[in-house]
Structure formats: C-alpha cells, structure tokens
Coordinates of C-alpha atoms in Angstrom, one line a residue:
M1 CA -27.3 -12.9 7.7
R2 CA -25.8 -14.9 4.8
Q3 CA -27.7 -15.1 1.6
K4 CA -27.3 -18.3 -0.3
I5 CA -28.6 -19.9 -3.5
L6 CA -28.6 -23.7 -3.5
I7 CA -28.8 -25.5 -6.8
L8 CA -28.7 -29.3 -7.1
I9 CA -28.1 -30.9 -10.5
F10 CA -28.0 -34.6 -11.4
A11 CA -26.6 -35.5 -14.8
L12 CA -26.4 -38.9 -16.3
G13 CA -24.1 -39.5 -19.3
L14 CA -23.7 -42.5 -21.5
G15 CA -20.7 -44.5 -20.3
H16 CA -20.2 -42.2 -17.2
S17 CA -20.9 -42.6 -13.6
L18 CA -23.6 -40.4 -12.0
F19 CA -22.4 -36.9 -11.6
S20 CA -23.8 -34.6 -9.0
A21 CA -22.9 -31.1 -8.0
T22 CA -24.1 -28.5 -5.5
L23 CA -23.4 -24.8 -5.8
E24 CA -23.7 -22.2 -3.1
V25 CA -23.1 -18.6 -3.6
L26 CA -22.7 -16.6 -0.4
T27 CA -21.9 -13.1 0.9
D28 CA -20.8 -12.4 4.4
V29 CA -23.1 -9.4 4.6
N30 CA -26.1 -8.0 2.8
E31 CA -25.4 -4.4 3.9
S32 CA -22.1 -2.6 3.8
Y33 CA -20.4 0.8 3.6
L34 CA -18.7 2.5 0.7
G35 CA -15.1 1.3 0.7
Q36 CA -15.7 -1.6 3.0
S37 CA -14.9 -4.9 1.4
I38 CA -17.4 -7.7 1.1
T39 CA -16.5 -11.4 0.9
L40 CA -18.1 -13.5 -1.8
I41 CA -17.7 -17.3 -1.6
L42 CA -18.5 -19.9 -4.2
R43 CA -18.9 -23.4 -2.5
I44 CA -19.1 -26.3 -4.8
V45 CA -19.7 -29.8 -3.6
S46 CA -19.0 -32.6 -6.2
D47 CA -17.8 -36.1 -6.6
K48 CA -14.5 -34.7 -8.0
P49 CA -12.4 -31.6 -7.9
V50 CA -13.5 -28.5 -9.9
A51 CA -11.2 -25.7 -10.9
R52 CA -11.8 -22.1 -9.8
P53 CA -14.6 -20.6 -12.0
Q54 CA -14.0 -17.3 -13.7
L55 CA -16.1 -14.6 -12.2
P56 CA -17.5 -11.9 -14.4
Q57 CA -17.1 -8.1 -13.7
I58 CA -19.7 -6.9 -11.3
T59 CA -20.9 -3.4 -11.8
G60 CA -20.1 -1.0 -8.8
F61 CA -17.4 -3.2 -7.4
Q62 CA -13.7 -3.8 -7.6
L63 CA -13.1 -7.5 -7.7
S64 CA -10.0 -9.5 -6.5
E65 CA -9.4 -13.1 -5.7
A66 CA -9.0 -13.8 -2.0
G67 CA -8.2 -17.5 -1.5
E68 CA -9.5 -21.0 -1.8
S69 CA -9.7 -24.3 0.0
S70 CA -10.9 -27.9 -0.5
Y71 CA -11.9 -30.9 1.6
D72 CA -12.0 -34.5 0.3
E73 CA -14.2 -37.1 2.0
R74 CA -14.5 -40.8 0.9
S75 CA -17.0 -43.3 2.2
M76 CA -17.6 -47.1 2.0
G77 CA -21.0 -48.8 2.2
S78 CA -23.2 -51.6 1.0
G79 CA -23.9 -49.6 -2.1
G80 CA -20.2 -49.2 -3.0
S81 CA -17.7 -46.4 -2.4
G82 CA -18.4 -42.7 -2.6
R83 CA -16.5 -39.5 -2.7
K84 CA -17.5 -35.9 -1.9
V85 CA -15.1 -33.0 -2.6
T86 CA -16.0 -29.6 -1.2
M87 CA -14.2 -26.6 -2.8
E88 CA -14.5 -23.0 -1.6
Y89 CA -13.4 -20.1 -3.8
S90 CA -13.3 -16.6 -2.3
W91 CA -13.3 -13.1 -3.8
R92 CA -13.3 -9.7 -2.2
L93 CA -15.7 -7.1 -3.5
L94 CA -14.9 -3.4 -2.9
P95 CA -18.0 -1.2 -3.2
M96 CA -17.2 1.9 -5.4
Q97 CA -20.6 3.6 -5.2
T98 CA -23.5 3.9 -2.8
G99 CA -27.1 2.7 -3.2
Q100 CA -28.9 -0.6 -4.1
L101 CA -26.3 -2.7 -5.9
R102 CA -26.6 -6.3 -6.9
I103 CA -24.6 -9.5 -7.7
P104 CA -26.1 -10.5 -11.0
V105 CA -27.1 -13.9 -12.2
M106 CA -23.9 -16.0 -12.8
S107 CA -23.6 -19.2 -14.8
F108 CA -20.7 -21.7 -14.4
D109 CA -19.9 -24.8 -16.6
L110 CA -19.1 -27.8 -14.3
D111 CA -18.2 -30.9 -16.2
G112 CA -20.3 -30.0 -19.1
E113 CA -23.3 -29.0 -17.0
T114 CA -24.4 -25.4 -16.5
L115 CA -25.2 -24.1 -13.0
S116 CA -26.8 -20.7 -12.6
S117 CA -27.4 -18.6 -9.6
N118 CA -30.0 -15.9 -8.8
E119 CA -29.0 -12.3 -8.2
I120 CA -28.1 -11.1 -4.7
P121 CA -29.1 -7.6 -3.6
L122 CA -26.7 -5.5 -1.6
T123 CA -27.2 -2.2 0.1
I124 CA -24.1 0.2 0.1
I125 CA -24.2 3.1 2.6
E126 CA -22.1 6.3 2.7
P127 CA -20.1 6.1 5.9
G128 CA -20.6 8.9 8.5
P129 CA -19.2 10.1 11.8
L130 CA -18.8 7.5 14.6
E131 CA -18.5 8.8 18.2
G132 CA -15.1 8.1 19.7
Y133 CA -13.4 7.6 16.3
H134 CA -11.9 10.3 13.9
L135 CA -9.9 10.2 10.7
F136 CA -8.0 13.3 9.4
L137 CA -6.3 13.7 6.0
T138 CA -3.9 16.6 5.9
A139 CA -1.1 18.1 3.9
E140 CA 2.0 19.9 5.1
G141 CA 2.0 23.5 4.0
D142 CA -0.6 25.6 2.1
T143 CA 1.2 26.1 -1.1
A144 CA 2.3 23.5 -3.6
F145 CA 4.0 23.5 -7.0
P146 CA 4.4 20.8 -9.7
S147 CA 7.3 18.4 -9.0
I148 CA 7.8 19.6 -5.5
P149 CA 7.1 16.9 -2.9
L150 CA 4.2 17.5 -0.4
R151 CA 3.9 15.6 2.8
L152 CA 0.5 13.9 3.1
S153 CA -0.6 12.4 6.4
L154 CA -3.5 10.3 7.6
K155 CA -4.3 10.3 11.4
W156 CA -6.7 7.9 13.0
L157 CA -7.9 8.7 16.6
F158 CA -9.8 5.9 18.5
S159 CA -11.1 5.7 22.0
S160 CA -11.4 1.9 22.5
E161 CA -9.6 -1.3 21.6
V162 CA -9.7 -1.8 17.8
S163 CA -8.5 -4.5 15.3
R164 CA -8.4 -5.5 11.7
P165 CA -8.2 -2.0 10.1
D166 CA -8.8 -1.9 6.4
F167 CA -7.9 1.3 4.6
V168 CA -9.3 2.4 1.2
L169 CA -7.1 5.2 -0.2
P170 CA -8.6 6.7 -3.3
F171 CA -5.6 9.1 -3.8
L172 CA -3.4 6.2 -4.7
Q173 CA -5.3 6.0 -8.0
N174 CA -5.2 9.7 -8.7
D175 CA -3.5 10.4 -12.0
K176 CA -2.6 14.0 -11.1
I177 CA -0.1 13.0 -8.5
R178 CA 2.8 10.6 -8.1
I179 CA 3.0 8.7 -4.8
Q180 CA 6.3 7.8 -3.0
D181 CA 6.1 5.5 0.0
L182 CA 8.3 6.5 3.0
P183 CA 10.6 4.1 4.8
A184 CA 9.9 2.7 8.2
P185 CA 10.5 5.5 10.8
S186 CA 13.3 5.0 13.2
S187 CA 12.4 3.7 16.6
S188 CA 11.6 6.5 19.1
G189 CA 9.8 4.5 21.8
S190 CA 6.5 4.3 19.9
D191 CA 5.0 1.2 18.4
I192 CA 5.2 1.0 14.6
Y193 CA 2.6 -1.0 12.5
Q194 CA 3.0 -2.1 8.9
F195 CA 0.1 -2.2 6.3
T196 CA 0.0 -3.1 2.7
V197 CA -2.7 -1.4 0.6
D198 CA -2.9 -1.7 -3.3
G199 CA 0.8 -2.8 -3.4
H200 CA 2.0 0.2 -1.2
T201 CA 3.8 -0.6 2.1
L202 CA 2.7 1.8 4.8
Y203 CA 4.0 2.4 8.3
A204 CA 1.9 3.9 11.1
V205 CA 3.3 5.3 14.3
Q206 CA 1.1 4.9 17.5
S207 CA 0.9 7.7 19.9
A208 CA -1.6 9.4 22.3
E209 CA -3.4 12.7 21.8
I210 CA -6.0 15.1 23.2
Y211 CA -8.8 16.1 20.9
K212 CA -11.6 18.2 22.0
D213 CA -10.6 17.6 25.6
E214 CA -10.8 13.9 25.2
Q215 CA -8.0 11.4 25.4
Y216 CA -7.4 9.2 22.3
A217 CA -4.9 6.7 21.0
S218 CA -3.7 7.5 17.4
L219 CA -2.1 6.0 14.4
T220 CA -0.4 8.2 11.9
M221 CA 1.0 7.3 8.5
S222 CA 2.5 9.5 5.8
W223 CA 3.5 9.7 2.1
D224 CA 5.2 12.1 -0.2
I225 CA 3.1 13.1 -3.2
Y226 CA 4.4 15.0 -6.2
P227 CA 1.8 17.1 -8.0
L228 CA 2.2 16.7 -11.8
E229 CA 0.4 19.8 -13.1
P230 CA -0.8 23.2 -11.9
G231 CA -4.5 23.8 -11.0
P232 CA -6.9 22.5 -8.4
L233 CA -6.2 19.1 -6.9
K234 CA -8.9 17.3 -4.9
L235 CA -8.2 14.2 -2.9
E236 CA -11.3 12.0 -2.2
P237 CA -12.0 11.0 1.5
V238 CA -10.1 7.9 2.9
I239 CA -12.5 5.1 4.1
L240 CA -11.5 3.1 7.1
S241 CA -13.3 0.0 8.2
F242 CA -12.3 -1.8 11.4
Q243 CA -13.6 -3.9 14.4
R244 CA -14.1 -1.9 17.6
G245 CA -14.3 -3.4 21.1
V246 CA -17.4 -2.8 23.1
V247 CA -18.0 -3.8 26.7
D248 CA -21.6 -4.8 27.5
Q249 CA -23.4 -4.4 30.8
L250 CA -22.0 -7.7 32.1
G251 CA -18.4 -6.5 31.5
R252 CA -17.9 -8.8 28.5
R253 CA -16.0 -7.4 25.5
N254 CA -17.6 -7.9 22.1
Y255 CA -16.5 -6.6 18.7
K256 CA -18.6 -4.6 16.3
P257 CA -17.8 -3.3 12.8
G258 CA -17.2 0.4 12.3
V259 CA -16.6 2.4 9.2
I260 CA -15.6 6.1 9.2
P261 CA -14.5 8.5 6.4
S262 CA -11.8 11.2 6.5
N263 CA -12.3 14.7 5.3
P264 CA -11.7 15.4 1.6
L265 CA -8.6 17.5 0.8
E266 CA -8.5 20.3 -1.8
L267 CA -5.2 21.8 -2.8
T268 CA -4.2 24.5 -5.3
I269 CA -1.1 23.7 -7.3
Q270 CA 0.6 26.9 -8.5
A271 CA 2.5 27.2 -11.7
L272 CA 6.2 27.7 -11.4
P273 CA 7.9 30.9 -12.7
D274 CA 10.2 30.3 -15.7
Q275 CA 13.4 31.3 -13.7
M276 CA 12.8 28.4 -11.3
Q277 CA 11.9 25.8 -14.1
S278 CA 15.2 26.2 -15.8
F279 CA 17.4 26.1 -12.6
P280 CA 19.5 22.8 -12.7
G281 CA 19.7 22.7 -8.9
G282 CA 16.0 22.0 -8.4
I283 CA 13.2 24.0 -6.9
L284 CA 13.7 26.1 -3.7
V285 CA 10.8 27.7 -1.8
A286 CA 11.3 30.0 1.2
R287 CA 8.8 31.8 3.5
N288 CA 10.6 35.2 3.0
E289 CA 14.4 35.4 2.7
L290 CA 16.7 32.4 1.9
E291 CA 20.2 32.2 3.3
I292 CA 22.9 29.7 2.0
T293 CA 26.2 29.2 3.6
A294 CA 29.0 27.3 1.9
S295 CA 32.1 25.6 3.5
L296 CA 34.8 23.1 2.5
D297 CA 36.4 20.4 4.6
Q298 CA 39.9 21.7 3.6
T299 CA 41.3 24.7 1.8
K300 CA 44.9 23.9 1.0
I301 CA 45.0 21.2 -1.7
Y302 CA 46.5 19.9 -4.9
P303 CA 44.5 19.8 -8.2
G304 CA 42.3 16.7 -8.3
D305 CA 42.2 16.2 -4.5
P306 CA 38.6 15.2 -3.3
L307 CA 36.9 17.9 -1.3
E308 CA 33.6 17.8 0.6
L309 CA 31.3 20.9 -0.1
T310 CA 28.7 21.7 2.5
L311 CA 25.7 23.9 1.7
Q312 CA 23.4 25.0 4.6
F313 CA 20.0 26.3 3.6
K314 CA 18.2 28.6 6.1
G315 CA 14.6 29.8 5.6
L316 CA 13.1 27.0 3.6
V317 CA 9.3 26.5 3.9
S318 CA 9.6 22.7 4.0
P319 CA 13.2 21.7 4.8
A320 CA 12.4 18.0 5.0
L321 CA 10.7 17.9 1.6
T322 CA 13.2 20.2 -0.3
D323 CA 14.6 18.2 -3.3
F324 CA 17.8 20.0 -4.1
K325 CA 19.6 18.4 -7.0
G326 CA 23.2 19.4 -6.2
V327 CA 25.7 21.9 -7.7
E328 CA 26.2 19.8 -10.8
G329 CA 25.3 22.0 -13.8
L330 CA 25.6 25.4 -12.1
R331 CA 27.3 27.9 -14.4
E332 CA 29.8 29.0 -11.8
M333 CA 31.2 25.5 -11.6
K334 CA 31.8 24.8 -15.3
G335 CA 35.4 24.3 -16.4
I336 CA 37.1 24.8 -13.0
I337 CA 35.4 22.3 -10.6
K338 CA 34.3 18.7 -11.2
T339 CA 31.3 17.3 -9.1
D340 CA 30.3 13.8 -8.2
P341 CA 26.3 13.7 -8.4
A342 CA 26.2 10.3 -6.8
S343 CA 27.8 11.7 -3.6
L344 CA 25.0 14.1 -2.8
S345 CA 23.6 13.5 0.7
S346 CA 21.4 15.6 3.1
S347 CA 20.5 16.0 6.8
L348 CA 18.3 18.3 9.0
S349 CA 19.6 20.6 11.7
E350 CA 16.7 22.3 13.6
N351 CA 14.9 24.1 10.6
N352 CA 18.0 24.1 8.3
K353 CA 18.6 21.6 5.4
I354 CA 22.2 20.7 5.0
Y355 CA 23.7 19.1 1.8
H356 CA 27.1 17.4 1.3
Q357 CA 28.7 16.7 -2.0
K358 CA 32.1 15.6 -3.2
I359 CA 34.0 18.0 -5.6
R360 CA 37.5 18.2 -7.2
I361 CA 39.3 21.4 -8.2
Q362 CA 40.6 20.9 -11.8
S363 CA 43.1 23.7 -12.1
S364 CA 46.0 25.1 -9.9
G365 CA 45.1 28.6 -11.0
I366 CA 42.0 28.9 -8.9
R367 CA 42.3 31.1 -5.9
S368 CA 38.8 30.6 -4.4
F369 CA 35.7 28.5 -4.5
P370 CA 33.2 30.8 -6.3
A371 CA 30.0 32.2 -4.8
L372 CA 27.0 30.4 -6.2
S373 CA 23.7 31.9 -7.3
F374 CA 20.3 30.2 -6.4
P375 CA 16.9 31.3 -7.6
Y376 CA 14.1 30.7 -5.1
Y377 CA 10.4 31.5 -4.7
S378 CA 9.5 33.8 -1.8
L379 CA 6.0 33.0 -0.5
D380 CA 5.7 36.4 1.4
A381 CA 6.8 38.4 -1.5
G382 CA 5.1 36.2 -4.2
E383 CA 8.1 36.5 -6.5
V384 CA 11.3 34.8 -7.6
R385 CA 14.5 36.1 -5.8
F386 CA 18.1 35.2 -5.9
C387 CA 20.4 34.2 -3.1
R388 CA 24.3 34.0 -3.3
S389 CA 26.4 31.9 -1.1
N390 CA 29.8 33.0 0.2
A391 CA 33.0 32.6 -1.7
I392 CA 35.7 30.4 0.0
P393 CA 39.5 31.3 -0.3
L394 CA 41.6 28.4 -1.6
T395 CA 45.3 27.6 -1.8
V396 CA 45.8 25.3 -4.7
M397 CA 49.4 24.0 -4.8
E398 CA 51.4 23.1 -7.9
L399 CA 52.1 19.4 -8.6
E400 CA 55.8 18.8 -7.7
E401 CA 58.2 16.0 -6.8
T402 CA 58.3 15.0 -3.2
L403 CA 61.6 16.0 -1.7
L404 CA 62.9 12.8 -0.1
T405 CA 66.6 13.9 -0.3
D406 CA 68.5 16.5 -2.2
Q407 CA 70.1 13.6 -4.3
A408 CA 66.6 12.2 -5.0
E409 CA 65.3 15.6 -6.1
N410 CA 68.1 16.2 -8.7
R411 CA 68.4 12.6 -9.9
E412 CA 67.8 12.2 -13.6
I413 CA 66.0 9.1 -14.7
P414 CA 66.5 7.9 -18.3
E415 CA 63.2 8.1 -20.3
E416 CA 63.4 4.5 -21.4
T417 CA 63.9 3.1 -17.9
G418 CA 62.3 5.7 -15.6
K419 CA 59.3 4.7 -13.5
I420 CA 56.7 7.1 -12.0
S421 CA 54.2 6.1 -9.4
L422 CA 51.5 8.5 -8.1
R423 CA 50.8 9.0 -4.4
S424 CA 48.4 11.7 -3.2
N425 CA 48.5 13.4 -6.6
R426 CA 52.3 14.2 -6.3
K427 CA 55.1 12.7 -8.3
I428 CA 57.5 10.5 -6.4
P429 CA 60.8 9.2 -7.9
Y430 CA 60.9 5.4 -8.1
F431 CA 64.5 4.4 -7.7
G432 CA 66.2 1.7 -9.7
S433 CA 67.0 -1.7 -8.2
G434 CA 69.9 -1.8 -5.9
S435 CA 69.4 1.5 -4.2
F436 CA 69.0 1.9 -0.5
L437 CA 65.7 3.7 -0.7
D438 CA 64.4 1.1 -3.1
G439 CA 65.0 -1.5 -0.3
L440 CA 63.2 0.7 2.1
Y441 CA 60.2 1.0 -0.2
L442 CA 60.1 -2.8 -0.7
M443 CA 60.3 -3.4 3.0
R444 CA 57.4 -0.9 3.6
Y445 CA 55.2 -2.7 1.1
R446 CA 56.0 -6.1 2.6
L447 CA 55.1 -4.8 6.1
S448 CA 51.8 -3.4 4.7
L449 CA 51.0 -6.8 3.3
L450 CA 51.6 -8.5 6.6
M451 CA 49.3 -6.0 8.2
I452 CA 46.5 -6.5 5.6
L453 CA 46.5 -10.4 5.8
P454 CA 45.2 -10.6 9.4
L455 CA 42.5 -8.0 8.6
L456 CA 41.3 -10.1 5.6
F457 CA 41.3 -13.2 7.8
H458 CA 39.1 -11.4 10.4
I459 CA 36.7 -10.2 7.7
I460 CA 36.3 -13.7 6.2
S461 CA 35.7 -15.1 9.6
F462 CA 33.1 -12.5 10.4
L463 CA 31.2 -13.2 7.2
F464 CA 31.3 -17.0 7.9
K465 CA 30.0 -16.5 11.3
Q466 CA 27.2 -14.3 10.0
F467 CA 26.2 -17.0 7.5
R468 CA 26.3 -19.7 10.2
D469 CA 24.3 -17.6 12.7
S470 CA 21.7 -16.9 10.0
G471 CA 21.2 -20.6 9.4
R472 CA 20.9 -21.2 13.2
N473 CA 18.3 -18.4 13.4
N474 CA 16.2 -19.9 10.6
D475 CA 16.4 -23.4 12.3
Q476 CA 15.2 -21.9 15.6
V477 CA 12.3 -20.2 13.8
K478 CA 11.5 -23.5 12.1
K479 CA 11.3 -25.2 15.4
E480 CA 9.0 -22.6 16.7
L481 CA 6.7 -23.0 13.6
N482 CA 6.6 -26.8 14.2
R483 CA 5.6 -26.2 17.8
G484 CA 3.0 -23.6 16.6
L485 CA 1.5 -26.2 14.2
K486 CA 1.2 -28.8 16.9
E487 CA -0.3 -26.4 19.4
Y488 CA -2.9 -25.3 16.9
S489 CA -3.7 -28.8 15.9
L490 CA -4.3 -29.8 19.6
K491 CA -6.1 -26.6 20.5
P492 CA -7.4 -24.6 17.4
E493 CA -8.2 -21.4 19.2
K494 CA -7.9 -17.7 18.3
E495 CA -4.6 -17.1 20.0
N496 CA -2.9 -20.1 18.6
G497 CA -4.2 -19.4 15.2
L498 CA -2.9 -15.8 15.1
R499 CA 0.4 -17.0 16.6
L500 CA 0.7 -19.7 14.0
S501 CA 0.1 -17.1 11.2
E502 CA 2.8 -14.9 12.6
L503 CA 5.3 -17.7 12.9
F504 CA 4.7 -18.9 9.4
I505 CA 5.3 -15.4 7.9
K506 CA 8.4 -15.0 10.0
W507 CA 9.8 -18.4 8.9
F508 CA 9.0 -17.9 5.2
S509 CA 10.5 -14.3 5.1
Q510 CA 13.9 -15.7 6.5
L511 CA 14.3 -18.3 3.7
P512 CA 17.2 -17.6 1.4
E513 CA 15.1 -17.4 -1.7
M514 CA 12.8 -14.8 -0.1
R515 CA 15.8 -12.6 1.0
N516 CA 17.0 -12.6 -2.6
V517 CA 13.7 -11.6 -4.2
K518 CA 12.2 -9.6 -1.4
D519 CA 10.6 -6.4 -2.9
N520 CA 9.2 -3.9 -0.3
S521 CA 6.7 -2.6 -2.8
K522 CA 4.9 -5.9 -3.0
D523 CA 3.0 -7.8 -0.3
L524 CA 3.9 -11.3 1.0
M525 CA 1.9 -13.2 -1.5
E526 CA 3.3 -11.3 -4.5
N527 CA 6.8 -12.2 -3.3
M528 CA 5.8 -15.9 -2.7
K529 CA 4.6 -16.1 -6.4
S530 CA 8.0 -15.3 -7.6
V531 CA 9.6 -18.4 -6.0
L532 CA 6.7 -20.9 -5.6
S533 CA 4.3 -22.6 -7.9
K534 CA 0.7 -21.3 -8.3
E535 CA -0.8 -24.4 -6.6
L536 CA 1.3 -24.1 -3.5
C537 CA 0.7 -20.3 -3.3
L538 CA -3.0 -21.0 -3.3
E539 CA -2.6 -23.5 -0.4
I540 CA -0.6 -20.9 1.6
Q541 CA -3.3 -18.2 0.8
S542 CA -6.0 -20.6 2.0
M543 CA -4.2 -21.3 5.2
L544 CA -3.6 -17.6 6.0
D545 CA -7.2 -16.7 5.1
H546 CA -8.4 -19.6 7.4
L547 CA -6.3 -18.4 10.3
E548 CA -7.4 -14.8 9.7
L549 CA -11.1 -15.5 9.4
L550 CA -11.5 -18.5 11.7
W551 CA -12.9 -16.5 14.6
S552 CA -16.0 -14.4 14.2
P553 CA -15.8 -10.9 15.8
Q554 CA -19.1 -11.4 17.5
E555 CA -18.8 -14.8 19.1
N556 CA -16.0 -17.0 20.1
T557 CA -16.9 -20.0 17.8
P558 CA -15.3 -21.2 14.6
S559 CA -16.8 -19.7 11.4
H560 CA -15.0 -22.0 9.0
Q561 CA -14.9 -25.7 8.9
S562 CA -11.2 -26.2 7.9
S563 CA -9.2 -28.9 9.6
P564 CA -5.9 -27.9 11.2
D565 CA -4.3 -31.0 9.9
D566 CA -4.7 -29.6 6.3
F567 CA -1.8 -27.2 7.1
Q568 CA 0.7 -29.6 8.8
D569 CA 2.6 -30.4 5.6
I570 CA 2.7 -27.0 4.0
P571 CA 6.2 -26.0 5.3
E572 CA 7.7 -29.3 4.1
K573 CA 6.0 -28.8 0.7
I574 CA 7.7 -25.4 0.4
L575 CA 11.1 -26.8 1.4
R576 CA 10.8 -29.6 -1.2
E577 CA 9.8 -27.4 -3.9
L578 CA 12.6 -24.8 -3.3
K579 CA 15.1 -27.7 -3.1
K580 CA 13.9 -29.0 -6.4
K581 CA 14.3 -25.6 -8.0
R582 CA 17.8 -25.2 -6.6
R583 CA 18.8 -28.7 -8.0
N584 CA 17.3 -27.8 -11.4
K585 CA 19.4 -24.6 -11.5

C-alpha cells in the first residue's frame, strides 16, 4: 500500500498571480528486503514547471536518481484560463541495513514557498531461503595468492517462470580485490542474457540442472577477481530480488516478488614466496609437478628472421586463469634473443595452457634456443620448485649475397654508385641501368603493381558496400521503431510496451555517434549522456522507466498515467540534436 503525504499551499504575492502547489511523497512499498530497491516518487502539481528538487542523504540507504516525467494541462472557462503542470521525480533507494528505517522529514523550496513532508517509516527484512529458488556464490580452487586471478561464479537456480531480476553484488565495492568483467561467452546453443550492475556489464548463460533430485533452470555469471593482499578475504552474500510466476487454483498466472540471498564466501589469500615474486614471467601454480615443452615454427634461419615460440604448460592448477607474462626479461634470453611482448597470445588444449610469442635471433653464433627455467609453486609439496623447458637445436646461417649468377656474385659495385636493397634479410645486388637483369626486376615490379591494383579496388568496394548496408540496416530499424510507436499508441499494452523499449534501444545503439563512443563498461544511459543533452536524456529515461513500470506485476492494469503520445517525437528530437552537433563541428 502506498504511503503519501499531501500538502496544499496557497501563496499570494504582490504583483503576482495566485500560486498553488501540491506535493505528494510516495514509496512503492512500506516493507522491503535488504538489497531490494525501493522507488521513491515526488509528485508536484503546480501552475508552472518546477525543477527537480535536491534530495538529502537518507540514513541506511544508497540513493540514485531514477527518472522523471511531466504532464501539462490547460483549461478555458468563464473564470479565465488555467494551467496545471504535473511533475514526477523518481529515486531508487537501496537498503543497506535491516530493521525499522525511515525517510525523514524533507523540505523543498518551490517558487519561494517551503513545502515539508512528514517522515515515512519503512521495515527492512533480512532475506531468507525461498522454496524452489537457490543462489550460490563459489570460487574456483581452494588456494589463492595476491595478483593471481580467481574465477568467481554466481549461479541462480529457479523452478518457475521469473522476470525482472535485480542483483546486489557487495563484492563489487570490496577494496581488497580488483574485479575484471569477462567478455560475452561464445554461443554454444545456450541463451545468454546481459545485465548491468553498478557500471559492470555481466553475461549470464542459461542452462538446466538437477539439484537435490529436483529439476531447475539456471543462470550462471562469472568474474575474475584479483586479491590485492594476503590474509582472510570475506565476500558478503549476494542479494537477488525478482518476480516469480505463480499459478493459482483457476490456472491463472500471477507474479509475486521474491528475494533470496546467496551464501557468504570466505577465502584465505596466501603470501607468495620471494622466489615467485621476483620472477618476470609471472606467477605459476601447479598441483604437483609442472612440465613445460618449447617448440619453434622453424629451425633454419638467418639472424633477425621472425620466429614463433610455443610454450606448453602441463600441470597448472587453473590453466584458464594463469597469467603468464611471456619470456621477455628471462635471463636466458638476454643479449641473444629479442622478444615482442605485444605478440603474446594463449589458448587452452584440454588441461594444458599454450602460449605463443614472436622472437628474433640476434646473432649468427647461436647453435640452439636455450632451455628456460621457470619457478612455480607446488600445492601438494607446499614449496617453490623449478621447471626447465627443453633446448631446441638451431641452424643460424650467415648473411650472404644471393647467387643469381656467377657474374652477379663477382661483380664489383663502385661505392659512390652502388645500391643495396634488402630482401628476406639477405643482400641482393641491384644492377645499374641498362643491364638485362635490371629490366627483369623492373618488369617484375610492374607485374606486382598490376596484381595489387585489382585487390585494392575490391577492398574499397567491400568497405563501401559495408557502409551502405549499415545505413540500410539502420533505416530498417528506424521503420520498425516507427511501427512500434504507432502500435503502442493505438494499443498501450504490456507486450507492445516491452517491444517498443527493445526497438528504441536497438535503433539508438546503431546510430553512428553511439558506435563511436560506445563503452562496454557503462550502461546505455551513461553512453547517451556523452552525445545528448541532459534534458533529452531525462526524457529518454522517463520513457524507458514508463515502459518498464507501466504494468503492475500483480494485475494487468496500467500503474502510471503517462500518455503514449508523449514519446512519439523523441526519435526525431534525437536526430535533430545529433545533426545540429555534427553541423557545429
């Protein structure tokens, strides 16, 4: 049941028309769970627009702006014209503690008049188990070290239809760890869902599982966390609020709110031995013994030729999380081999981690690629051990002139007129003008140019086609969006509202300005703010909030009084504003 405080103030000022204002302060619930957000709405009705008031900090809650909307009505009568402007400003309150909390008395200055509200009591409950729903927080492995990534996973099991999940992840604010979001998993036949929590983009993979002999659907999301210091590490329980589908005795499906906590997670971060902290190749941890096999893509080379070095690690505790830094800086490599740190790449093969890196031999006096020594921590032995890779025999040839002909090999070139070109790290005589071989070289280069020109033409044509197709795709999405607006205006129902929200986000994300500034670490509204004005962003937020909250979970009736016509011109406003910015640039 909504709580509301209604205050009516009439103020008469010298030389001014009669000013009247009504203030309503509402919360969507009066009882909630720890970690479940509460919506606070300030509804102001006046004879002119009023800017968003500044809300004070409220003890026990995290406060964030949620959206706003306004409705303007004008009337004509025997007593003259009248105007009524209704403004709704929303905030989300996230409870951070349990017990009897309150929204205190708040005062707002409206056109020189002060309106005050009474306090609103709220009851915040610790969430508990809910039959048919489970939430598990787990970490891969039982041993962790500072700066070594640890795979953290959150699994949600549910036995009925669910919607609108809202995750509260306390470990995102833990100052003892560093969080790294993982990219979207590759498609493997499972559905993948995207969430945004506190600026982090999360991907959840849907599956099916058996738990305690019961069948459940599941969503699993993961992160890599990097502990920053040794000692105990406690991660507080994750809180999940959602809507769960319940079928009554008549077979009708209703939705009821549900809130469940995960388990807390306690880890012990071990201190690293000194030998491992000073190893430039990173930190390696094995269950028992570590085996490293080295190979090269070729063994007969000239000095400076690029080689690909492959190192296969067998016996690692967590191959997927091993953060090897490459062979740059290893003492066996100094002075004889040059490495390219940027070329380091990795892959998994069964339980083995494989690294590839580009190197160059610097001297022709080298007869083999040296064996490399790697310190690692053995969990079974509880000590630091050393593993050596195999040496690789090499044939490094001297730089010499290419023997095109006997005459070319013995030909002397005057120092002031001689010309040398390098090809495959071998010196090739460049003959003076008029020679037969010079003509052959010139013909070869002309033929190469004739072969390259068609290739360049095809590349340019391909890029032009991609640009043209991109514009056509955006036009198609814009047409779908216009149809969605019309459908929702004619029939403002739940399905049309959700489809309109999806079409708008899809259309806006494909605009050129959004492709240029898109940052996966930010949510949609944050990216919008980088290209659009604040006023237009607020209109967009209001529209999305309206479409999201229009339908009450308990009954199929509108819970907001917004008009679908308010949103018809938002796409055109966006295009006009972006066009104006491009013209100004």
